[in-house]
Amino acid sequence: MAKVAIIFYSTFGHIEKLSKVVQEGVLSAGGKADIYRVEETLSEDALLKLGAPATSTEIPVAGKDVLEDYDAFLFGVPTRFGNVPAEWSTFWDQTGSLWVNGTLNGKPAGLFVSTASYGGGQESTISNCLNYLVHHGMIYIPLGYKNVFPELSNIEEINGGTAWGSGTLVGSDGFRAASKQELKVAKIQGQTFYNTIKCLYASETP
Ligand SMILES: Cc1cc2nc3c(=O)[nH]c(=O)nc-3n(C[C@H](O)[C@H](O)[C@H](O)COP(=O)(O)O)c2cc1C
């Protein structure tokens, strides 16, 4: 069975919540996924001023050993100016030795995001994440439309997910909770991802 790790960064908890739902999706497809967070780089003072909740200590921090040990990844990234947060690039900036040795080459990865609003960077954040994947030779597995066509094409209800990956819109004040539909899409992304990588690991998957 392919070993899947879900690695996320979350300041306000939205991506953390989505990570748990993506994990349920992997489980529902017969897989297993462990959740990790990347290290916080903001000072406690800065976090307090932002009104961020205390970082939960029960989720372990991912080091580059996690990237080495696992076969496949689902990465959760909140948007910053349509791009990745500093914490995300700091995490990848520590992976130079993996890059030189091609350790991650061929490992599959999917991505999910959160943004304040529509057009706030759902797709650009994921496409910027692809720089890391491409340089490491990883295989990007998009969500696509196949299993989420009704949800992603529903223009009656707002949804932070796209074919690039599931997502949630948190609103300009950051208080909007993920809708049922967004959570459904996140779960389907976990399922779809695991069903896709099952094929890649077919000879190893019982
Ligand atoms: C410095 C900063 C920049 C941000 N830039 C954007 C942005 O460009 N577009 C957007 O929609 N939301 C933006 N946001 C909102 C965040 O994406 C939102 O707080 C985040 O998705 C919440 O996820 P989390 O609870 O997992 O941290 C920004 C937030 C901060 C603090």
Short mmCIF file of C-alpha atoms and ligand atoms in Angstrom, two decimals:
data_model
loop_
_atom_site.label_atom_id
_atom_site.label_comp_id
_atom_site.label_asym_id
_atom_site.label_seq_id
_atom_site.Cartn_x
_atom_site.Cartn_y
_atom_site.Cartn_z
CA MET A 1 0.00 0.00 0.00
CA ALA A 2 1.37 3.44 -0.91
CA LYS A 3 2.26 5.49 2.16
CA VAL A 4 0.50 8.85 1.90
CA ALA A 5 1.36 11.96 3.92
CA ILE A 6 -0.82 15.05 4.07
CA ILE A 7 1.41 18.04 4.75
CA PHE A 8 -0.13 21.45 5.34
CA TYR A 9 0.46 24.94 6.62
CA SER A 10 -2.40 26.75 8.34
CA THR A 11 -2.45 30.00 10.26
CA PHE A 12 -6.15 30.20 11.08
CA GLY A 13 -7.19 26.52 10.93
CA HIS A 14 -9.11 26.35 7.64
CA ILE A 15 -6.52 24.27 5.79
CA GLU A 16 -6.04 22.13 8.88
CA LYS A 17 -9.75 21.28 8.82
CA LEU A 18 -9.64 20.53 5.10
CA SER A 19 -6.62 18.25 5.68
CA LYS A 20 -8.67 16.03 7.97
CA VAL A 21 -11.43 15.75 5.37
CA VAL A 22 -8.93 14.97 2.60
CA GLN A 23 -7.57 12.28 4.93
CA GLU A 24 -11.10 10.81 5.29
CA GLY A 25 -11.23 10.66 1.50
CA VAL A 26 -8.02 8.64 1.32
CA LEU A 27 -9.37 6.30 4.03
CA SER A 28 -12.66 5.86 2.19
CA ALA A 29 -10.72 4.72 -0.89
CA GLY A 30 -8.99 2.02 1.16
CA GLY A 31 -5.76 3.92 1.89
CA LYS A 32 -4.18 5.47 4.90
CA ALA A 33 -2.72 8.95 5.28
CA ASP A 34 -0.78 10.58 8.10
CA ILE A 35 -1.09 14.32 8.69
CA TYR A 36 1.82 16.70 9.28
CA ARG A 37 2.13 20.48 9.46
CA VAL A 38 5.06 22.57 8.31
CA GLU A 39 6.85 24.61 10.91
CA GLU A 40 5.44 28.02 11.87
CA THR A 41 7.89 30.84 11.16
CA LEU A 42 5.81 33.78 12.42
CA SER A 43 6.63 35.01 15.93
CA GLU A 44 4.09 34.45 18.72
CA ASP A 45 3.60 38.19 18.81
CA ALA A 46 2.80 38.34 15.09
CA LEU A 47 0.38 35.41 15.43
CA LEU A 48 -1.35 37.12 18.34
CA LYS A 49 -1.75 40.33 16.33
CA LEU A 50 -3.22 38.32 13.45
CA GLY A 51 -5.72 36.71 15.84
CA ALA A 52 -4.46 33.23 14.96
CA PRO A 53 -5.54 30.37 17.25
CA ALA A 54 -2.86 28.46 19.16
CA THR A 55 -1.04 25.95 16.95
CA SER A 56 -2.26 22.45 17.80
CA THR A 57 0.60 20.37 19.13
CA GLU A 58 -0.95 16.98 18.38
CA ILE A 59 -0.05 17.22 14.69
CA PRO A 60 3.66 16.54 14.17
CA VAL A 61 5.88 18.95 12.25
CA ALA A 62 7.10 17.62 8.90
CA GLY A 63 10.81 17.59 8.28
CA LYS A 64 12.44 16.46 5.09
CA ASP A 65 12.48 12.92 6.54
CA VAL A 66 8.70 12.81 5.93
CA LEU A 67 9.27 13.60 2.27
CA GLU A 68 11.84 10.79 2.15
CA ASP A 69 9.74 8.22 4.01
CA TYR A 70 6.39 8.56 2.26
CA ASP A 71 5.46 7.55 -1.28
CA ALA A 72 2.84 10.17 -2.08
CA PHE A 73 1.65 13.54 -0.78
CA LEU A 74 -1.35 15.79 -0.50
CA PHE A 75 -0.24 19.34 0.24
CA GLY A 76 -2.54 21.94 1.82
CA VAL A 77 -1.54 25.57 1.26
CA PRO A 78 -3.37 28.80 2.16
CA THR A 79 -2.95 31.69 -0.27
CA ARG A 80 -0.72 34.68 0.45
CA PHE A 81 -0.98 37.36 -2.22
CA GLY A 82 -1.96 34.68 -4.73
CA ASN A 83 1.19 32.80 -3.83
CA VAL A 84 2.49 30.40 -1.19
CA PRO A 85 3.10 31.47 2.43
CA ALA A 86 6.69 32.05 3.59
CA GLU A 87 6.37 28.94 5.77
CA TRP A 88 5.76 26.86 2.67
CA SER A 89 8.85 28.11 0.85
CA THR A 90 10.92 27.76 4.05
CA PHE A 91 9.87 24.11 4.20
CA TRP A 92 10.96 23.49 0.62
CA ASP A 93 14.12 25.57 1.00
CA GLN A 94 15.34 22.85 3.37
CA THR A 95 15.06 20.15 0.72
CA GLY A 96 18.19 20.92 -1.30
CA SER A 97 19.80 17.55 -0.58
CA LEU A 98 16.64 15.72 -1.70
CA TRP A 99 16.68 17.81 -4.88
CA VAL A 100 20.37 17.05 -5.59
CA ASN A 101 19.81 13.33 -5.02
CA GLY A 102 16.50 13.11 -6.88
CA THR A 103 14.92 11.52 -3.79
CA LEU A 104 11.41 12.72 -4.59
CA ASN A 105 11.59 12.02 -8.31
CA GLY A 106 8.42 10.26 -9.50
CA LYS A 107 6.52 10.65 -6.22
CA PRO A 108 2.92 11.77 -6.83
CA ALA A 109 1.42 14.84 -5.17
CA GLY A 110 -1.92 16.66 -5.10
CA LEU A 111 -2.68 20.12 -3.73
CA PHE A 112 -5.55 21.89 -1.99
CA VAL A 113 -5.90 25.53 -1.00
CA SER A 114 -7.79 28.16 0.92
CA THR A 115 -8.27 31.78 -0.06
CA ALA A 116 -10.29 34.68 1.25
CA SER A 117 -12.26 35.15 -1.95
CA TYR A 118 -12.94 34.09 -5.50
CA GLY A 119 -10.07 35.04 -7.78
CA GLY A 120 -7.89 35.46 -4.67
CA GLY A 121 -5.43 32.87 -5.91
CA GLN A 122 -6.91 29.35 -5.84
CA GLU A 123 -5.28 28.40 -9.13
CA SER A 124 -2.19 30.65 -8.97
CA THR A 125 -1.25 29.33 -5.53
CA ILE A 126 -1.35 25.75 -6.79
CA SER A 127 0.46 26.61 -10.02
CA ASN A 128 3.18 28.35 -7.95
CA CYS A 129 3.47 25.18 -5.84
CA LEU A 130 4.24 23.29 -9.03
CA ASN A 131 7.70 24.92 -9.12
CA TYR A 132 8.68 22.78 -6.14
CA LEU A 133 7.14 19.65 -7.63
CA VAL A 134 8.71 20.15 -11.04
CA HIS A 135 12.22 20.77 -9.70
CA HIS A 136 11.95 17.64 -7.56
CA GLY A 137 10.57 15.63 -10.49
CA MET A 138 7.32 14.89 -8.66
CA ILE A 139 4.12 13.96 -10.47
CA TYR A 140 1.26 16.44 -10.03
CA ILE A 141 -2.15 14.77 -9.72
CA PRO A 142 -4.84 17.41 -10.23
CA LEU A 143 -8.34 16.93 -8.90
CA GLY A 144 -9.81 17.29 -12.40
CA TYR A 145 -13.54 17.34 -13.06
CA LYS A 146 -14.33 13.64 -13.46
CA ASN A 147 -15.60 13.00 -9.93
CA VAL A 148 -16.68 16.54 -9.03
CA PHE A 149 -18.33 17.90 -12.16
CA PRO A 150 -21.70 18.76 -10.50
CA GLU A 151 -19.97 20.54 -7.60
CA LEU A 152 -17.36 22.49 -9.58
CA SER A 153 -19.82 23.53 -12.28
CA ASN A 154 -22.48 24.61 -9.77
CA ILE A 155 -22.64 28.39 -10.05
CA GLU A 156 -25.55 28.66 -7.60
CA GLU A 157 -23.24 28.11 -4.65
CA ILE A 158 -19.76 29.46 -3.91
CA ASN A 159 -16.99 26.87 -3.82
CA GLY A 160 -13.25 27.37 -3.30
CA GLY A 161 -12.35 24.18 -5.15
CA THR A 162 -11.17 24.02 -8.75
CA ALA A 163 -9.95 21.30 -11.09
CA TRP A 164 -6.47 22.10 -9.71
CA GLY A 165 -7.46 20.96 -6.23
CA SER A 166 -10.14 21.30 -3.59
CA GLY A 167 -10.37 24.48 -1.57
CA THR A 168 -12.36 26.69 0.69
CA LEU A 169 -13.24 30.39 0.66
CA VAL A 170 -12.84 31.89 4.12
CA GLY A 171 -14.16 35.40 3.47
CA SER A 172 -12.39 38.72 3.91
CA ASP A 173 -12.74 38.48 7.71
CA GLY A 174 -11.57 34.83 7.68
CA PHE A 175 -14.65 33.60 9.51
CA ARG A 176 -16.45 31.62 6.83
CA ALA A 177 -16.36 27.88 7.56
CA ALA A 178 -16.01 25.42 4.69
CA SER A 179 -19.41 24.59 3.21
CA LYS A 180 -20.79 21.06 2.91
CA GLN A 181 -20.05 21.19 -0.80
CA GLU A 182 -16.43 22.27 -0.27
CA LEU A 183 -15.94 19.51 2.29
CA LYS A 184 -17.48 17.01 -0.13
CA VAL A 185 -15.03 18.08 -2.86
CA ALA A 186 -12.12 17.81 -0.39
CA LYS A 187 -13.14 14.27 0.52
CA ILE A 188 -13.51 13.35 -3.13
CA GLN A 189 -10.02 14.74 -3.77
CA GLY A 190 -8.62 12.35 -1.14
CA GLN A 191 -10.51 9.46 -2.76
CA THR A 192 -9.60 10.41 -6.31
CA PHE A 193 -5.95 10.90 -5.41
CA TYR A 194 -5.69 7.52 -3.71
CA ASN A 195 -7.53 5.72 -6.50
CA THR A 196 -5.11 7.28 -9.02
CA ILE A 197 -1.95 6.42 -7.14
CA LYS A 198 -3.22 2.87 -6.54
CA CYS A 199 -2.62 2.36 -10.27
CA LEU A 200 0.94 3.73 -9.96
CA TYR A 201 1.66 1.36 -7.07
CA ALA A 202 -0.44 -1.51 -8.45
CA SER A 203 2.27 -4.14 -8.10
CA GLU A 204 2.84 -3.17 -4.45
CA THR A 205 -0.83 -2.65 -3.41
CA PRO A 206 -2.49 -5.83 -2.07
C1 LIG B 1 -0.62 38.26 4.51
C2 LIG B 1 -1.86 37.63 3.93
C3 LIG B 1 -2.06 37.66 2.56
C4 LIG B 1 -3.21 37.08 2.00
N1 LIG B 1 -3.39 37.11 0.64
C5 LIG B 1 -4.53 36.62 0.12
C6 LIG B 1 -4.76 36.67 -1.29
O1 LIG B 1 -3.93 37.10 -2.09
N2 LIG B 1 -5.94 36.19 -1.75
C7 LIG B 1 -6.91 35.69 -0.93
O2 LIG B 1 -7.96 35.30 -1.41
N3 LIG B 1 -6.68 35.59 0.40
C8 LIG B 1 -5.53 36.03 0.94
N4 LIG B 1 -5.31 35.93 2.29
C9 LIG B 1 -6.27 35.20 3.11
C10 LIG B 1 -5.74 33.80 3.39
O3 LIG B 1 -5.61 33.07 2.20
C11 LIG B 1 -6.61 33.08 4.39
O4 LIG B 1 -6.41 33.72 5.62
C12 LIG B 1 -6.23 31.62 4.47
O5 LIG B 1 -6.62 30.98 3.31
C13 LIG B 1 -6.84 30.95 5.65
O6 LIG B 1 -6.33 29.64 5.73
P1 LIG B 1 -5.80 29.06 7.10
O7 LIG B 1 -6.92 29.22 8.08
O8 LIG B 1 -5.52 27.63 6.84
O9 LIG B 1 -4.58 29.84 7.51
C14 LIG B 1 -4.16 36.48 2.85
C15 LIG B 1 -3.92 36.43 4.23
C16 LIG B 1 -2.79 36.99 4.78
C17 LIG B 1 -2.57 36.93 6.27
#
